[in-house]
Amino acid sequence: MRDIMKNEADYKRLLEVGGMDQVPCLFIDGKPMYESLDIIDWLEKHPQDI
Ligand SMILES: N[C@@H](CCC(=O)N[C@@H](CS)C(=O)NCC(=O)O)C(=O)O
């Protein structure tokens, strides 16, 4: 878990990789997923990865 309000490097990474600073964002194999409903759906389908 990263907090972009507390860690500038994480903030920059989110912007660079994802193109925007919207949260929440889940990185899956280095790729950003932004929408919370998509994130919840993915987490429910991959409980072993939490
Ligand atoms: N539709 C998005 C909305 C997320 C959202 O509004 N995030 C706010 C914080 S709660 C945000 O990151 N605002 C700054 C921005 O969009 O750059 C979701 O449900 O995940």
PDB file of C-alpha atoms and ligand atoms in Angstrom:
ATOM      1  CA  MET A   1       0.000   0.000   0.000  1.00  0.00           C
ATOM      2  CA  ARG A   2       1.393   3.404  -0.996  1.00  0.00           C
ATOM      3  CA  ASP A   3       0.245   6.854   0.047  1.00  0.00           C
ATOM      4  CA  ILE A   4       1.037   9.395  -2.682  1.00  0.00           C
ATOM      5  CA  MET A   5       0.324  12.229  -0.242  1.00  0.00           C
ATOM      6  CA  LYS A   6       3.216  11.070   1.922  1.00  0.00           C
ATOM      7  CA  ASN A   7       5.714   9.799  -0.623  1.00  0.00           C
ATOM      8  CA  GLU A   8       6.742  12.025  -3.529  1.00  0.00           C
ATOM      9  CA  ALA A   9       8.439   9.176  -5.391  1.00  0.00           C
ATOM     10  CA  ASP A  10       5.203   7.189  -5.346  1.00  0.00           C
ATOM     11  CA  TYR A  11       3.295  10.262  -6.546  1.00  0.00           C
ATOM     12  CA  LYS A  12       5.716  10.726  -9.457  1.00  0.00           C
ATOM     13  CA  ARG A  13       5.571   7.042 -10.342  1.00  0.00           C
ATOM     14  CA  LEU A  14       1.782   7.110 -10.405  1.00  0.00           C
ATOM     15  CA  LEU A  15       1.829  10.118 -12.730  1.00  0.00           C
ATOM     16  CA  GLU A  16       4.540   8.729 -14.986  1.00  0.00           C
ATOM     17  CA  VAL A  17       3.135   5.228 -15.324  1.00  0.00           C
ATOM     18  CA  GLY A  18      -0.578   5.946 -15.160  1.00  0.00           C
ATOM     19  CA  GLY A  19      -0.695   9.408 -16.642  1.00  0.00           C
ATOM     20  CA  MET A  20      -2.843  10.818 -13.833  1.00  0.00           C
ATOM     21  CA  ASP A  21      -2.790  11.119 -10.067  1.00  0.00           C
ATOM     22  CA  GLN A  22      -6.245   9.709  -9.409  1.00  0.00           C
ATOM     23  CA  VAL A  23      -6.584   7.313  -6.499  1.00  0.00           C
ATOM     24  CA  PRO A  24      -7.198   4.603  -5.747  1.00  0.00           C
ATOM     25  CA  CYS A  25      -4.932   2.909  -8.231  1.00  0.00           C
ATOM     26  CA  LEU A  26      -3.962  -0.749  -8.182  1.00  0.00           C
ATOM     27  CA  PHE A  27      -0.788  -1.777  -9.998  1.00  0.00           C
ATOM     28  CA  ILE A  28      -1.079  -5.237 -11.528  1.00  0.00           C
ATOM     29  CA  ASP A  29       2.161  -6.513 -13.022  1.00  0.00           C
ATOM     30  CA  GLY A  30       3.248  -2.895 -13.374  1.00  0.00           C
ATOM     31  CA  LYS A  31       0.066  -1.739 -15.107  1.00  0.00           C
ATOM     32  CA  PRO A  32      -2.271   0.717 -13.389  1.00  0.00           C
ATOM     33  CA  MET A  33      -5.960   0.065 -12.771  1.00  0.00           C
ATOM     34  CA  TYR A  34      -7.729   3.237 -11.591  1.00  0.00           C
ATOM     35  CA  GLU A  35     -11.437   2.724 -11.114  1.00  0.00           C
ATOM     36  CA  SER A  36     -12.383   1.569  -7.616  1.00  0.00           C
ATOM     37  CA  LEU A  37     -15.179  -0.693  -8.852  1.00  0.00           C
ATOM     38  CA  ASP A  38     -12.738  -2.360 -11.270  1.00  0.00           C
ATOM     39  CA  ILE A  39     -10.205  -2.703  -8.447  1.00  0.00           C
ATOM     40  CA  ILE A  40     -12.771  -4.271  -6.098  1.00  0.00           C
ATOM     41  CA  ASP A  41     -13.871  -6.663  -8.849  1.00  0.00           C
ATOM     42  CA  TRP A  42     -10.267  -7.672  -9.562  1.00  0.00           C
ATOM     43  CA  LEU A  43      -9.471  -8.183  -5.849  1.00  0.00           C
ATOM     44  CA  GLU A  44     -12.560 -10.348  -5.372  1.00  0.00           C
ATOM     45  CA  LYS A  45     -11.486 -12.511  -8.305  1.00  0.00           C
ATOM     46  CA  HIS A  46      -7.864 -12.765  -7.127  1.00  0.00           C
ATOM     47  CA  PRO A  47      -8.001 -13.256  -3.332  1.00  0.00           C
ATOM     48  CA  GLN A  48      -4.782 -15.236  -3.469  1.00  0.00           C
ATOM     49  CA  ASP A  49      -2.915 -12.147  -4.696  1.00  0.00           C
ATOM     50  CA  ILE A  50      -3.912  -9.898  -1.795  1.00  0.00           C
TER      51      ILE A  50
HETATM   52  N1  LIG B   1     -14.317   7.041 -10.411  1.00  0.00           N
HETATM   53  C1  LIG B   1     -13.152   6.991  -9.560  1.00  0.00           C
HETATM   54  C2  LIG B   1     -13.070   8.298  -8.779  1.00  0.00           C
HETATM   55  C3  LIG B   1     -11.822   8.329  -7.883  1.00  0.00           C
HETATM   56  C4  LIG B   1     -11.625   9.726  -7.288  1.00  0.00           C
HETATM   57  O1  LIG B   1     -12.474  10.626  -7.424  1.00  0.00           O
HETATM   58  N2  LIG B   1     -10.478   9.906  -6.628  1.00  0.00           N
HETATM   59  C5  LIG B   1     -10.114  11.199  -6.074  1.00  0.00           C
HETATM   60  C6  LIG B   1      -9.739  11.051  -4.609  1.00  0.00           C
HETATM   61  S1  LIG B   1     -11.025  10.350  -3.669  1.00  0.00           S
HETATM   62  C7  LIG B   1      -8.895  11.702  -6.789  1.00  0.00           C
HETATM   63  O2  LIG B   1      -7.944  10.973  -6.996  1.00  0.00           O
HETATM   64  N3  LIG B   1      -8.915  12.979  -7.206  1.00  0.00           N
HETATM   65  C8  LIG B   1      -7.746  13.590  -7.816  1.00  0.00           C
HETATM   66  C9  LIG B   1      -7.652  13.320  -9.290  1.00  0.00           C
HETATM   67  O3  LIG B   1      -8.621  12.802  -9.881  1.00  0.00           O
HETATM   68  O4  LIG B   1      -6.601  13.623  -9.859  1.00  0.00           O
HETATM   69  C10 LIG B   1     -13.230   5.786  -8.646  1.00  0.00           C
HETATM   70  O5  LIG B   1     -14.349   5.405  -8.249  1.00  0.00           O
HETATM   71  O6  LIG B   1     -12.200   5.200  -8.332  1.00  0.00           O
END
